[in-house]
Coordinates of C-alpha atoms and ligand atoms in Angstrom, one line a residue:
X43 CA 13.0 -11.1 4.3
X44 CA 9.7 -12.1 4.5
X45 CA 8.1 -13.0 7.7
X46 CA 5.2 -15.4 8.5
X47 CA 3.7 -14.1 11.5
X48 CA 0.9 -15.3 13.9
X49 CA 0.3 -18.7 12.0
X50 CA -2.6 -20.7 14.0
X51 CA -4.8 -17.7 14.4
X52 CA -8.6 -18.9 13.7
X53 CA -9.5 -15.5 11.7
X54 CA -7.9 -12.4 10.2
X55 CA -9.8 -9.0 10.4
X56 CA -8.5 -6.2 8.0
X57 CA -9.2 -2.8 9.0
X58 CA -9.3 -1.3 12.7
X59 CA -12.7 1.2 12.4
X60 CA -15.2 0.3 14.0
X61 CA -16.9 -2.6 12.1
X62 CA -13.3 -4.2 12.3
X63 CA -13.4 -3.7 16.2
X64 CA -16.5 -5.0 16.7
X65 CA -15.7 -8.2 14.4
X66 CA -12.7 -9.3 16.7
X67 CA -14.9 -8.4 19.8
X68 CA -17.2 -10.6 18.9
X69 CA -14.6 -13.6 17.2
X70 CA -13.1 -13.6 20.9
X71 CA -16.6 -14.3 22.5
X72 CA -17.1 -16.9 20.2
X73 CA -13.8 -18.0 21.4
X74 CA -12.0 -17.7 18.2
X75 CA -8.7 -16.5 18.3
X76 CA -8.0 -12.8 16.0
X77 CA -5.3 -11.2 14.4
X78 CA -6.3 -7.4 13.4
X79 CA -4.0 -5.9 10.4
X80 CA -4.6 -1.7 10.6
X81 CA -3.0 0.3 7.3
X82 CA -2.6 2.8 9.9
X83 CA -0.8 3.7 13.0
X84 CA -4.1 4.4 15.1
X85 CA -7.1 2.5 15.2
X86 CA -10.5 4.1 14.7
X87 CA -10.8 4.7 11.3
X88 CA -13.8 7.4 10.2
X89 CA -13.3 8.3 14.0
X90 CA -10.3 10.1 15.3
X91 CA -9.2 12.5 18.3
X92 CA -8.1 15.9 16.7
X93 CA -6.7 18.4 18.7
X94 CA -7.8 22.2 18.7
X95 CA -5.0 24.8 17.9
X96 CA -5.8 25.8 21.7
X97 CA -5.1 21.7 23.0
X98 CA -8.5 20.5 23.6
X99 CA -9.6 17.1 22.4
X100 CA -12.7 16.5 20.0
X101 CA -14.0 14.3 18.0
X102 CA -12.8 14.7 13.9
X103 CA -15.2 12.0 12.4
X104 CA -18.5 10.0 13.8
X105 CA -20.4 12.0 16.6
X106 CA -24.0 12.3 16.2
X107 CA -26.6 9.4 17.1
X108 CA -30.1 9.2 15.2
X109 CA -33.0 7.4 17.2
X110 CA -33.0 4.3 14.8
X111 CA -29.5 3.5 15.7
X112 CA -30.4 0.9 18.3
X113 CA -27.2 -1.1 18.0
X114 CA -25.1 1.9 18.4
X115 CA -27.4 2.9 21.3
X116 CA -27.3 -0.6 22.8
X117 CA -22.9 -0.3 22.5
X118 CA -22.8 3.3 24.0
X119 CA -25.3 2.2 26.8
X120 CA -23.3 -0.8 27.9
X121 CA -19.8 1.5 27.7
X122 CA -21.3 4.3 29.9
X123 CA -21.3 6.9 27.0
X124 CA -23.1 9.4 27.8
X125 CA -25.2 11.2 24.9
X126 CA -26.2 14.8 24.7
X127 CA -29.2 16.6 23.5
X128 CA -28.0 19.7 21.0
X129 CA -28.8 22.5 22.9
X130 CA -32.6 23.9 22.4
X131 CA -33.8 27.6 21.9
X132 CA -33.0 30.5 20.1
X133 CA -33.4 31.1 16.0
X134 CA -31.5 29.3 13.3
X135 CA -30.1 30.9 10.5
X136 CA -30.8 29.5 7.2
X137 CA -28.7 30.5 4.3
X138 CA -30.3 31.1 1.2
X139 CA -28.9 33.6 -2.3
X140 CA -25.7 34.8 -0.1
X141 CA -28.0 35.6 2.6
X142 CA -29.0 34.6 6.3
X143 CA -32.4 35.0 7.7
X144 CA -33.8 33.8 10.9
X145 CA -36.2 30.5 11.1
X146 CA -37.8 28.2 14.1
X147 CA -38.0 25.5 11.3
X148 CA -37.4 25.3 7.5
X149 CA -39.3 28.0 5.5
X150 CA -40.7 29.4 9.0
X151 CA -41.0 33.1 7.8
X152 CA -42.4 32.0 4.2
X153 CA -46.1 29.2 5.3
X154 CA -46.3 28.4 1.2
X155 CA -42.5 27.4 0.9
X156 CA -42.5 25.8 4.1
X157 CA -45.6 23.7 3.3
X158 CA -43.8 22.6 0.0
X159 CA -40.9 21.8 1.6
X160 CA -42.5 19.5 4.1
X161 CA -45.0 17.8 1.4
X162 CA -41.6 17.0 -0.5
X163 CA -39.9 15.7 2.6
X164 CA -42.8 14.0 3.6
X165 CA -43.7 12.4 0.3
X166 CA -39.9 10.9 0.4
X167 CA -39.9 9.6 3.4
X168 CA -43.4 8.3 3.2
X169 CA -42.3 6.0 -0.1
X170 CA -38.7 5.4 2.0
X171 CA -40.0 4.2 5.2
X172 CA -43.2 2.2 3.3
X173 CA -40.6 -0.5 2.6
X174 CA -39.1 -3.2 5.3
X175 CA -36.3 -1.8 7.1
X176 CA -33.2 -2.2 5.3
X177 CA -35.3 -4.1 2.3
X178 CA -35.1 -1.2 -0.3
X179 CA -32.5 -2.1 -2.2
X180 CA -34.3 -5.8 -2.9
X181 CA -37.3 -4.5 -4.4
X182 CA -38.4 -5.5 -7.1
X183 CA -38.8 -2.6 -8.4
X184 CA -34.9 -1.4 -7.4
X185 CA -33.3 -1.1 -10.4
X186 CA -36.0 1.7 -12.1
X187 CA -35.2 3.4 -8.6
X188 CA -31.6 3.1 -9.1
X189 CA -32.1 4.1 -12.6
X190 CA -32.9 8.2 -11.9
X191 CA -31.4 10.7 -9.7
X192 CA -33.3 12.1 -6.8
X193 CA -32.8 15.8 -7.9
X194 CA -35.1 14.4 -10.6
X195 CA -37.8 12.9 -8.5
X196 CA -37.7 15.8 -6.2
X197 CA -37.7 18.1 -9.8
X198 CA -40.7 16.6 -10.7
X199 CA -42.7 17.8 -7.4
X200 CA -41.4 21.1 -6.8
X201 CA -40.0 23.8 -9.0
X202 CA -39.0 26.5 -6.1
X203 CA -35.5 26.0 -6.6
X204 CA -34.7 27.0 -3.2
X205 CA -37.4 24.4 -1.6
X206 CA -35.9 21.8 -3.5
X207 CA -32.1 22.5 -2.8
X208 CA -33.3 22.3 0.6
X209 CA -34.7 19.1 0.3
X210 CA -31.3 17.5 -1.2
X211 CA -28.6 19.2 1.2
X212 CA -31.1 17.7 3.9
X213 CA -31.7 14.1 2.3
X214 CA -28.0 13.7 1.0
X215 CA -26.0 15.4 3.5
X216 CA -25.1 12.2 6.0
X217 CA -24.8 10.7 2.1
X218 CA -21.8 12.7 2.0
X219 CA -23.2 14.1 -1.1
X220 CA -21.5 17.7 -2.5
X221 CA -24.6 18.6 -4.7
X222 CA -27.3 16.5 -4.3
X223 CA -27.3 14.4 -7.2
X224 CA -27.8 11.1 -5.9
X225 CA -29.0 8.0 -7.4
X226 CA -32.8 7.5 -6.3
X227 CA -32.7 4.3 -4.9
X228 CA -29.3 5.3 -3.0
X229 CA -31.1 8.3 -1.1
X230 CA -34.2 6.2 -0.2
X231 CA -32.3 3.3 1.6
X232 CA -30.2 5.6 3.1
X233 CA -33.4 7.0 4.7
X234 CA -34.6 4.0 5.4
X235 CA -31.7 2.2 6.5
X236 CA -31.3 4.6 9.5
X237 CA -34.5 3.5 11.1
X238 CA -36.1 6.1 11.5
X239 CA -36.7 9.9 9.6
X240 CA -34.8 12.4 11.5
X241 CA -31.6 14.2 10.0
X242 CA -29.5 12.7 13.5
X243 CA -27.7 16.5 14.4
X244 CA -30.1 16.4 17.0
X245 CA -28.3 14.1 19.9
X246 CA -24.5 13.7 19.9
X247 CA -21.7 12.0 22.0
X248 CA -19.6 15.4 23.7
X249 CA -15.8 12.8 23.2
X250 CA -17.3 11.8 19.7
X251 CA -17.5 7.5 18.9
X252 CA -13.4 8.1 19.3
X253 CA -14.9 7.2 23.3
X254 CA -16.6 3.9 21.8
X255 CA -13.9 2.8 20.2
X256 CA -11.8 3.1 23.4
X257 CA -14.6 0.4 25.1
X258 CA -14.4 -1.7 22.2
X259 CA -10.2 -1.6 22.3
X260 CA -9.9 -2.5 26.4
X261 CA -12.5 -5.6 25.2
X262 CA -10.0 -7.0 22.6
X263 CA -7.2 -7.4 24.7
X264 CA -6.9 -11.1 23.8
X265 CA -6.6 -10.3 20.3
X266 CA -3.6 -9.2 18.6
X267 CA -3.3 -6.0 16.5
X268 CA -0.5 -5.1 13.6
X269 CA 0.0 -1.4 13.7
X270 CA 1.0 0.2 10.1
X271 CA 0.1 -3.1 8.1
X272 CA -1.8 -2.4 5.2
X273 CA -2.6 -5.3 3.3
X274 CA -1.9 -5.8 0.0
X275 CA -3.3 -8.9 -1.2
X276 CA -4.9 -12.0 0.1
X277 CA -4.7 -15.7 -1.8
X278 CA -5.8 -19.0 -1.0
X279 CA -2.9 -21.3 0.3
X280 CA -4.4 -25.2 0.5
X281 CA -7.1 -24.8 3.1
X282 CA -5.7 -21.2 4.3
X283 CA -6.1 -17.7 3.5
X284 CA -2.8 -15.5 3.0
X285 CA -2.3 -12.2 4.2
X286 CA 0.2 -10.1 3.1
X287 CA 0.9 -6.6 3.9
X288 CA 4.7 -5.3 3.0
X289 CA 7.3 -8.3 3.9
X290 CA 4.4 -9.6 6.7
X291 CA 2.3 -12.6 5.8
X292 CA -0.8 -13.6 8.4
X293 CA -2.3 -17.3 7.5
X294 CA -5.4 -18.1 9.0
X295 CA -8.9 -20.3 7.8
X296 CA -10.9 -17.0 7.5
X297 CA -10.5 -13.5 6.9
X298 CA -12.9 -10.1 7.4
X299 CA -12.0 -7.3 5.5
X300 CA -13.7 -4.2 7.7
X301 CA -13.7 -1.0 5.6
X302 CA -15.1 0.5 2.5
X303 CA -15.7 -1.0 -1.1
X304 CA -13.4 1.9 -2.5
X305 CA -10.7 0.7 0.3
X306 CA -11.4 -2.9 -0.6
X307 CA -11.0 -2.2 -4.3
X308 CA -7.1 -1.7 -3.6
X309 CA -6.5 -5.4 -2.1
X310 CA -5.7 -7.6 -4.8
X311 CA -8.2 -10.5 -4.6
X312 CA -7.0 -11.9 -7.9
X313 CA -5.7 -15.4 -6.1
X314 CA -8.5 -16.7 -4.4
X315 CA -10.6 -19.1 -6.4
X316 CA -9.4 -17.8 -9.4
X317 CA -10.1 -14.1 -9.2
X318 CA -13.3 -12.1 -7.1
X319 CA -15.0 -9.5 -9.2
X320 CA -17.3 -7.4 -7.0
X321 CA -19.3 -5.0 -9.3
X322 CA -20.1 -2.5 -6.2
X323 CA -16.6 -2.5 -5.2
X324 CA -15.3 -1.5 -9.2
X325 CA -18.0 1.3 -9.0
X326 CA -18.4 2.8 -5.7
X327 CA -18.1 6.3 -4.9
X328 CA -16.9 8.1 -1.6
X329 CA -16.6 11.8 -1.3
X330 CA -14.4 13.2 1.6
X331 CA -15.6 15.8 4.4
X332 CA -14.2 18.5 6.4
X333 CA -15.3 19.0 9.9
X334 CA -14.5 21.3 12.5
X335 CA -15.6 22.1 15.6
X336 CA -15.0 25.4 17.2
X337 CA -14.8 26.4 20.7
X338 CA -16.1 30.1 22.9
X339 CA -15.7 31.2 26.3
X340 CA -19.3 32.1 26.7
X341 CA -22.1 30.9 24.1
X342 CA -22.5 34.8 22.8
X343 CA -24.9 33.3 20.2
X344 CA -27.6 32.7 22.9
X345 CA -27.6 37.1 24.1
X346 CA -29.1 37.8 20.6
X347 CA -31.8 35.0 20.7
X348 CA -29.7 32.6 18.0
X349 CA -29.6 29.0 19.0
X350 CA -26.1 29.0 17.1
X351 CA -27.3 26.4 14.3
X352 CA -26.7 27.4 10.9
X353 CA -27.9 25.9 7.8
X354 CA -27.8 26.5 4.5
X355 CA -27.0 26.7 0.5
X356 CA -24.1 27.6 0.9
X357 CA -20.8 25.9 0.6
X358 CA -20.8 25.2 4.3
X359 CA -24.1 23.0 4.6
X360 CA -24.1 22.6 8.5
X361 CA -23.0 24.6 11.5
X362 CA -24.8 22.6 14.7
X363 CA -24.5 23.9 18.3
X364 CA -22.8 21.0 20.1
X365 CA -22.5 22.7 23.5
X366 CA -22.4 21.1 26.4
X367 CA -22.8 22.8 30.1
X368 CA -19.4 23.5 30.7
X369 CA -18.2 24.1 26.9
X370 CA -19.9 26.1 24.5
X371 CA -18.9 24.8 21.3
X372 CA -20.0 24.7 17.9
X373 CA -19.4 21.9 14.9
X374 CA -19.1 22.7 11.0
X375 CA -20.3 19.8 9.1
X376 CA -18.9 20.5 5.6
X377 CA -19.2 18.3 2.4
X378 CA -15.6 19.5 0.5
X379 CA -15.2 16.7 -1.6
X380 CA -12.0 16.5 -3.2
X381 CA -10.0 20.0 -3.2
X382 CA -7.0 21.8 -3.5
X383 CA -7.7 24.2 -0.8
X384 CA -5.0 24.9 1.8
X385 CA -5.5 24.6 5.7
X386 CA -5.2 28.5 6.2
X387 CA -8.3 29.1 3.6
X388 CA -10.0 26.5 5.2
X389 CA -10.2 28.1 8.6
X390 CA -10.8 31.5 7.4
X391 CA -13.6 30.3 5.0
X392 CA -15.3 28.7 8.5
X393 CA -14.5 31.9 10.3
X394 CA -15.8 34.2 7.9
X395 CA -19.3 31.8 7.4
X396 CA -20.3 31.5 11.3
X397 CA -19.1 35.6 12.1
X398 CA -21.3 36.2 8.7
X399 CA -24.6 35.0 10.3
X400 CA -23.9 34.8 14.0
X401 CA -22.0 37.8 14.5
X402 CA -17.9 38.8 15.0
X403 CA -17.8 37.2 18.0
X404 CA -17.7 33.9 16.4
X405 CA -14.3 35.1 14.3
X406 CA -12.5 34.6 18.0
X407 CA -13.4 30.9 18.9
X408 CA -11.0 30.0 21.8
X409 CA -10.1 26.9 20.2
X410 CA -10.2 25.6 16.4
X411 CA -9.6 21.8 15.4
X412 CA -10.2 21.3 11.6
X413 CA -10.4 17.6 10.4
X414 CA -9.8 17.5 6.4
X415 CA -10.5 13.7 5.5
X416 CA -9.2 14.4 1.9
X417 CA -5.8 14.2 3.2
X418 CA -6.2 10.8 4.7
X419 CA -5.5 7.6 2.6
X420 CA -7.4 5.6 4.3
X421 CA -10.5 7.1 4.6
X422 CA -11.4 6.7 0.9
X423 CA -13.8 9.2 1.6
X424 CA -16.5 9.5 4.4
X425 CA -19.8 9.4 2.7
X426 CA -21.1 7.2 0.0
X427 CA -23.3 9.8 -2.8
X428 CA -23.5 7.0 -4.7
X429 CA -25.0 7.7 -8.9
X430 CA -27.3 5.6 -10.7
X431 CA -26.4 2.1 -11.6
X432 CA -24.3 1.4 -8.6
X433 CA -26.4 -0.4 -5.9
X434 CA -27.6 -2.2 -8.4
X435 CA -24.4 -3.5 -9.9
X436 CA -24.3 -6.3 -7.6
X437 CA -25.6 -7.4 -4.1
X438 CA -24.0 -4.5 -2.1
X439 CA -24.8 -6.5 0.8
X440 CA -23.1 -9.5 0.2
X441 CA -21.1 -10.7 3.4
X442 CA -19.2 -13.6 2.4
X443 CA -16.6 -13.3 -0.9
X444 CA -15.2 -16.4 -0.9
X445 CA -15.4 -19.7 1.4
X446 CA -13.6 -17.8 4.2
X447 CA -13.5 -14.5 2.8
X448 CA -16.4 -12.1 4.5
X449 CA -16.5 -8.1 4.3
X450 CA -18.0 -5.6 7.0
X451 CA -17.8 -2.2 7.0
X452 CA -20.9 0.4 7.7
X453 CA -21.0 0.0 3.7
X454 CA -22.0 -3.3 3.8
X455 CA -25.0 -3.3 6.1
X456 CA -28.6 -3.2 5.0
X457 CA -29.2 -1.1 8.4
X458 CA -27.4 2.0 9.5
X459 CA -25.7 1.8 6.3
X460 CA -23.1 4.9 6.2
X461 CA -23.1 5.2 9.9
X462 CA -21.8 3.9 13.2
X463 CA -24.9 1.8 13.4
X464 CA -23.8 -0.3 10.3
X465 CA -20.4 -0.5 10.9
X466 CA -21.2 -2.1 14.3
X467 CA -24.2 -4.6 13.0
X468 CA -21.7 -5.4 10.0
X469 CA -19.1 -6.4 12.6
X470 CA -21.5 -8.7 15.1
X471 CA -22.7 -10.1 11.1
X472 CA -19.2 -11.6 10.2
X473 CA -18.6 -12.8 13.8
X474 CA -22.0 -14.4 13.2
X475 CA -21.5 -15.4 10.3
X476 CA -17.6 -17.4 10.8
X477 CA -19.0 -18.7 14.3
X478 CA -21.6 -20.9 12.8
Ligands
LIG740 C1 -16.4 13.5 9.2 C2 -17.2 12.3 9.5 C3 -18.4 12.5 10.3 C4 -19.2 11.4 10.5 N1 -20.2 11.6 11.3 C5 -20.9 10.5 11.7 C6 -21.9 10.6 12.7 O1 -22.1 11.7 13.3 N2 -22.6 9.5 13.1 C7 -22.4 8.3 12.5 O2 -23.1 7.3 12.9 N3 -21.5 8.1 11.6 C8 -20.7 9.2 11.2 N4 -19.7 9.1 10.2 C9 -19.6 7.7 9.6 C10 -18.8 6.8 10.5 O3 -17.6 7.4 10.9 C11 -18.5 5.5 9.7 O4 -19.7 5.0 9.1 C12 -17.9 4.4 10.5 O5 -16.9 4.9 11.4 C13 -17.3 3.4 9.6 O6 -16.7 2.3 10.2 P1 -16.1 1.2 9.4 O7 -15.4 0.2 10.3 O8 -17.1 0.6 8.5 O9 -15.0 1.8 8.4 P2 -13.7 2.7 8.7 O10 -13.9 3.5 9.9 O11 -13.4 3.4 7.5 O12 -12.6 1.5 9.0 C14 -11.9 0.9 8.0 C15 -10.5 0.6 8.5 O13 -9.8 -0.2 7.6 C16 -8.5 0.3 7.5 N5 -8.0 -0.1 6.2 C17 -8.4 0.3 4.9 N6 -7.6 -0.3 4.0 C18 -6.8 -1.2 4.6 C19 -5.8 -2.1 4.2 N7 -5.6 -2.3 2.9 N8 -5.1 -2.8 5.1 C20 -5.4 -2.6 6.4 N9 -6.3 -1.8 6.9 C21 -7.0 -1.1 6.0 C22 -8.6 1.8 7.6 O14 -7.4 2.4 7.9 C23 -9.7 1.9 8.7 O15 -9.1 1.9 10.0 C24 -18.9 10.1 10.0 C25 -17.7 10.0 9.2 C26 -16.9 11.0 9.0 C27 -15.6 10.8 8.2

């Protein structure tokens, strides 16, 4: 039979990441009263606790912090969340043709390669960062960007394959790009959107955002959450909104729904004012990641003057040394995409890639927790690689649907967009926004 529950609420908010979180956190201190509706049994979303094989806890999803993310940094300051600087000294091992060889930067060993690759990374982020922050995608100019890959702009500045293979993993990796072929105007806001130019493996949180969404859940304690409720549909009822997820209905005056435009695209929209048709939403494209972080008794790495970060282009794009004092550890950072690959080939393929360039030691990690997002429904994907023609297809921005009906979600935020830092300034947004 079906139920309706929690009738007087003044808002709904659909989805339980982080955006979500942060919406009802900041509902409640408007004083509005919030009903949260999670697909899932967890809350968290792109964050989650994954154990290693040997029991130790570490972050699966959102863990590093770039030095533009001031909201994020403002949040982990007033939890207590202490951040760590990945640990300095030793050689990196860059990956290039099959093979590693030893750098203190990109191109360290090679001055002509490594003066093309920074004049290409330079140039980029010189055009990225010569716009307003988080105004790139409202240029005038936007759709010619959004019009052409960046493998083409970067193709028509540098013809050393290996420079310029470089340059994509770098530019498009956080993108969650699997080859680099991004729409233009996509990897420029991306850049710019983050505030400021560094690749953000350089500081990270040892418990992973998991710990930040812990803060935000002991804040919401006045707000009710519905577990394994993943909504369906929503319709206009007289002045209300309807929610309904399996045989549960939620009415309330507004709703937020907190996730992803590929997520959104499932909830049937089709009875409010007569139908919303969201061009982004019909177009946008998520890739899924694997990450895994792996955990030694002793940071061997260190005795043969490696730093333990490895980099390449190779299938495995990142390998960072996430150690902290009293646990050397490192994190694989790998754009899958979509695959058919079992759990057993993905551990020995992560195995085989950090004993390859750091030596066998690395084949014996005490502990191993592997994170494959393809197998979660309600990721819908990590990343965004978006191609041509999609920013562009609509306002990607746009925070309100409906009368009543707002999105968040890191993909909806002109700032920090595709990282914690968006999801949390698209959550205080839509508070903002319904409180007025
Ligand atoms: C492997 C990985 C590594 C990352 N690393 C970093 C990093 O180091 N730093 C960083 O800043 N960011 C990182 N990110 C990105 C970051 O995790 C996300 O940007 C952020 O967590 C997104 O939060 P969100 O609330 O916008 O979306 P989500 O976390 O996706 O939350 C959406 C929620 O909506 C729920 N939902 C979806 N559909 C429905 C439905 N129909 N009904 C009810 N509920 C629904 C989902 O279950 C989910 O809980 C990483 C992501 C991944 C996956």
């Amino acid at each position: 039979m079906e139920r309706t529950e929690h009738a007087g609420a003044d808002a709904i908010v659909v989805g339980a990441g982080i955006s979500g979180l942060v919406t009802a956190r900041e509902l409640l201190r408007h004083g509005k009263s919030v009903v949260v509706l999670e697909a899932r049994g967890r809350i968290g979303g792109r964050t989650i606790r994954a154990r290693s094989d040997a029991g130790g806890l570490v972050e699966g999803g959102a863990q590093f912090v770039k030095g533009g993310h001031t909201a994020a940094l403002r949040l982990l300051e007033e939890a207590g969340i202490e951040l760590f600087a990945s640990p300095s000294g030793g050689e990196d091992v860059y990956v290039e043709g099959g093979a590693g060889r030893r750098e203190i930067g990109p191109f360290s060993g090679d001055p002509a390669r490594a003066r093309s690759y920074e004049a290409l990374r330079r140039e980029f982020l010189d055009v990225a960062f010569s716009y307003g922050a988080g105004e790139v995608v409202r240029l005038a100019d936007a759709n010619e960007l959004d019009g052409t890959t960046l493998s083409a702009w970067a193709g028509a500045r540098a013809d050393d394959d290996g420079v310029r293979g470089r340059f994509l993993t770098d530019t498009t990796f956080g993108m969650g790009s699997t080859g680099g072929d991004v729409s233009l105007l996509a990897a420029l806001h991306y850049a710019n959107s983050a505030g400021s130019p560094d690749l953000g493996h350089d500081r990270f949180i040892r418990e992973g955002f998991s710990s930040l969404v812990d803060h935000l859940r002991s804040q919401i304690s006045g707000a009710t959450i519905l577990l394994d409720a993943p909504v369906e549909s929503v319709a206009r009822v007289g002045e209300l909104l309807s929610v309904r997820a399996g045989r549960r209905h939620v009415t309330a005056p507004a709703v937020v729904l907190a996730m992803s435009p590929t997520l959104l695209r499932r909830i049937r929209l089709d009875e409010v004012d007569g139908g919303i048709d969201w061009p982004p939403a019909r177009y946008w494209r998520q890739e899924p990641s694997v990450k895994a972080a792996l955990d030694y008794d002793r940071p061997f790495w260190s005795e043969a003057g490696l730093s333990g970060n490895i980099a390449g282009a190779g299938e495995i794009a990142y390998v960072i040394n996430t150690s902290t004092p009293d646990r050397p550890q490192l994190t694989v950072l790998w754009n899958l995409g979509a695959h058919g690959r079992g759990r057993e080939e993905i551990r020995r393929t992560i195995l085989d890639h950090v004993s390859e360039h750091l030596g066998p030691a690395a084949a014996e990690p005490s502990g191993i927790a592997i994170t494959d997002w393809s197998l979660d429904p309600y990721a819908g994907g990590c990343g965004s690689p978006l191609p041509p023609g999609v920013l562009t297809s609509g306002d990607p921005f746009a925070a309100t649907l409906a009368p009543g009906l707002l999105r968040a979600g890191t993909e909806s935020s002109p700032m920090g967009w595709g990282s914690v830092e968006g999801a949390i300034r698209s959550g205080i947004r839509a508070a903002e926004e319904l409180a007025r």
